[in-house]
Amino acid sequence: MSDLKIFTAPNAVDTEWFANQANLVRRDADLHRHALRLPSFFLFVGRLVAEKRVFELVQAYGKLSVALKADIGLVFVGDGPVRSDLSRCASAIAPGTMQFAGFAQREELAKYYGLAETFFEGHSLLDSAGKLSGGWLFHHAIVHVYRNLPANSL
């Protein structure tokens, strides 16, 4: 391939580093979970904007059984313009545990990735299917949150 067709992305995600760090965190999960004051949890990482379907994620969590919500929380890592509205919406869900961790540097972010049960990635209908954050690399399951998706597109 010609050097003219190769471009370097200096701020790209170092997926190998995140995968290694997530594995290290899992080896001592109880210690990290205690330090972060986290139960077992579902994870959303990203900018808190309505287009990422964060309100739908809170509503979906609210519809889980009481027993399941007693065992697993929902953690948002990131910040954005709807954070306060989202927090108000989350406070209406009971029982259940939802936490808003705010922005996290990559070292802290790797802990969240390593400890999460499932990673949720929100998309608007305008997002392309290939536009992923990379969190899916560190989990057994990833769930995409869509609204009004045509049935024949699944």
Short mmCIF file of C-alpha atoms in Angstrom, two decimals:
data_model
loop_
_atom_site.label_atom_id
_atom_site.label_comp_id
_atom_site.label_asym_id
_atom_site.label_seq_id
_atom_site.Cartn_x
_atom_site.Cartn_y
_atom_site.Cartn_z
CA MET A 1 0.00 0.00 0.00
CA SER A 2 1.26 3.44 -0.86
CA ASP A 3 2.42 5.67 2.00
CA LEU A 4 0.11 8.33 0.56
CA LYS A 5 -2.90 6.20 1.56
CA ILE A 6 -1.80 5.64 5.17
CA PHE A 7 -2.81 8.19 7.76
CA THR A 8 -1.83 8.31 11.43
CA ALA A 9 -4.42 9.13 14.08
CA PRO A 10 -2.32 10.39 17.03
CA ASN A 11 -5.28 10.55 19.44
CA ALA A 12 -6.78 7.17 18.54
CA VAL A 13 -7.85 4.78 21.30
CA ASP A 14 -5.13 2.36 22.38
CA THR A 15 -7.36 -0.71 22.47
CA GLU A 16 -4.55 -3.03 23.52
CA TRP A 17 -3.79 -0.86 26.58
CA PHE A 18 -7.48 -0.72 27.57
CA ALA A 19 -7.90 -4.47 27.15
CA ASN A 20 -4.81 -5.18 29.29
CA GLN A 21 -5.90 -2.72 31.98
CA ALA A 22 -9.45 -4.12 32.03
CA ASN A 23 -8.02 -7.62 32.53
CA LEU A 24 -5.78 -6.40 35.39
CA VAL A 25 -8.77 -4.77 37.09
CA ARG A 26 -10.81 -7.99 36.81
CA ARG A 27 -8.05 -9.92 38.64
CA ASP A 28 -8.67 -7.79 41.74
CA ALA A 29 -12.27 -6.80 41.02
CA ASP A 30 -13.45 -6.65 44.65
CA LEU A 31 -10.73 -4.17 45.60
CA HIS A 32 -11.49 -1.88 42.63
CA ARG A 33 -15.26 -2.20 43.07
CA HIS A 34 -14.90 -1.21 46.74
CA ALA A 35 -12.60 1.74 45.93
CA LEU A 36 -15.09 3.06 43.38
CA ARG A 37 -18.05 2.26 45.67
CA LEU A 38 -19.77 0.34 42.91
CA PRO A 39 -22.14 -2.60 42.92
CA SER A 40 -22.31 -4.89 39.91
CA PHE A 41 -23.34 -2.54 37.13
CA PHE A 42 -24.31 -1.85 33.57
CA LEU A 43 -22.12 0.84 31.99
CA PHE A 44 -22.69 3.75 29.65
CA VAL A 45 -19.62 5.77 28.63
CA GLY A 46 -19.99 8.84 26.50
CA ARG A 47 -21.28 12.36 26.14
CA LEU A 48 -24.58 12.78 27.96
CA VAL A 49 -26.80 14.05 25.17
CA ALA A 50 -30.35 13.03 24.25
CA GLU A 51 -29.17 11.78 20.86
CA LYS A 52 -27.26 8.99 22.61
CA ARG A 53 -30.59 7.67 23.99
CA VAL A 54 -29.54 8.04 27.61
CA PHE A 55 -33.11 8.78 28.74
CA GLU A 56 -34.31 5.58 27.09
CA LEU A 57 -31.55 3.71 28.91
CA VAL A 58 -32.75 5.06 32.28
CA GLN A 59 -36.33 4.12 31.40
CA ALA A 60 -35.27 0.62 30.38
CA TYR A 61 -33.34 0.19 33.64
CA GLY A 62 -36.43 1.32 35.53
CA LYS A 63 -38.45 -1.48 33.89
CA LEU A 64 -36.13 -4.22 35.20
CA SER A 65 -37.46 -6.44 37.96
CA VAL A 66 -37.02 -5.29 41.55
CA ALA A 67 -34.79 -8.32 42.21
CA LEU A 68 -32.50 -7.54 39.29
CA LYS A 69 -32.23 -3.84 40.20
CA ALA A 70 -31.28 -4.92 43.73
CA ASP A 71 -28.31 -6.82 42.27
CA ILE A 72 -27.11 -4.50 39.53
CA GLY A 73 -26.84 -0.75 39.05
CA LEU A 74 -26.41 1.57 36.11
CA VAL A 75 -23.34 3.82 35.88
CA PHE A 76 -22.88 6.74 33.51
CA VAL A 77 -19.29 7.82 32.86
CA GLY A 78 -19.15 11.08 30.97
CA ASP A 79 -20.73 14.48 31.06
CA GLY A 80 -22.91 16.61 28.87
CA PRO A 81 -25.75 19.08 28.63
CA VAL A 82 -28.50 16.68 29.81
CA ARG A 83 -26.73 15.44 32.92
CA SER A 84 -28.93 17.32 35.41
CA ASP A 85 -32.16 16.33 33.59
CA LEU A 86 -30.94 12.75 33.39
CA SER A 87 -30.11 12.74 37.10
CA ARG A 88 -33.63 13.98 37.90
CA CYS A 89 -35.10 11.26 35.70
CA ALA A 90 -32.90 8.65 37.41
CA SER A 91 -33.96 9.80 40.88
CA ALA A 92 -37.55 8.82 40.06
CA ILE A 93 -36.48 5.17 39.57
CA ALA A 94 -36.89 3.18 42.77
CA PRO A 95 -35.64 0.77 43.75
CA GLY A 96 -32.38 0.80 41.87
CA THR A 97 -28.91 2.29 41.91
CA MET A 98 -27.75 4.78 39.30
CA GLN A 99 -24.51 6.70 39.54
CA PHE A 100 -23.09 9.55 37.52
CA ALA A 101 -19.30 9.37 37.65
CA GLY A 102 -18.64 12.34 35.38
CA PHE A 103 -15.62 12.51 33.11
CA ALA A 104 -12.93 9.89 33.76
CA GLN A 105 -9.32 9.86 32.60
CA ARG A 106 -8.26 6.71 30.79
CA GLU A 107 -6.77 5.05 33.90
CA GLU A 108 -10.08 5.37 35.76
CA LEU A 109 -12.07 4.59 32.62
CA ALA A 110 -10.27 1.25 32.28
CA LYS A 111 -11.50 0.32 35.77
CA TYR A 112 -15.10 0.97 34.78
CA TYR A 113 -14.68 -1.05 31.59
CA GLY A 114 -13.08 -3.90 33.50
CA LEU A 115 -15.76 -4.07 36.19
CA ALA A 116 -18.90 -3.57 34.10
CA GLU A 117 -21.24 -6.47 33.44
CA THR A 118 -22.50 -5.02 30.16
CA PHE A 119 -21.62 -1.95 28.13
CA PHE A 120 -24.39 0.12 26.57
CA GLU A 121 -23.69 2.29 23.59
CA GLY A 122 -26.29 4.86 22.61
CA HIS A 123 -26.84 5.86 19.02
CA SER A 124 -29.13 8.19 17.19
CA LEU A 125 -30.65 6.94 13.98
CA LEU A 126 -28.16 9.20 12.21
CA ASP A 127 -25.16 7.29 13.55
CA SER A 128 -23.61 4.68 11.34
CA ALA A 129 -23.48 1.09 12.55
CA GLY A 130 -19.68 1.18 12.41
CA LYS A 131 -19.35 4.14 14.76
CA LEU A 132 -18.39 2.43 18.01
CA SER A 133 -16.47 3.82 20.97
CA GLY A 134 -14.36 0.75 21.55
CA GLY A 135 -15.99 -0.25 24.85
CA TRP A 136 -17.30 -3.37 23.15
CA LEU A 137 -13.74 -4.70 23.02
CA PHE A 138 -13.70 -5.31 26.77
CA HIS A 139 -17.09 -6.99 27.31
CA HIS A 140 -18.91 -10.19 26.65
CA ALA A 141 -22.00 -8.23 25.66
CA ILE A 142 -22.72 -4.84 24.20
CA VAL A 143 -26.18 -3.42 23.82
CA HIS A 144 -27.02 -0.68 21.37
CA VAL A 145 -29.83 1.64 22.46
CA TYR A 146 -32.03 2.80 19.59
CA ARG A 147 -35.46 4.36 19.44
CA ASN A 148 -37.99 4.01 16.61
CA LEU A 149 -35.82 1.60 14.69
CA PRO A 150 -37.78 0.03 11.81
CA ALA A 151 -38.48 -3.64 12.54
CA ASN A 152 -36.98 -4.77 9.25
CA SER A 153 -33.62 -3.17 10.13
CA LEU A 154 -32.83 -5.55 13.00
#
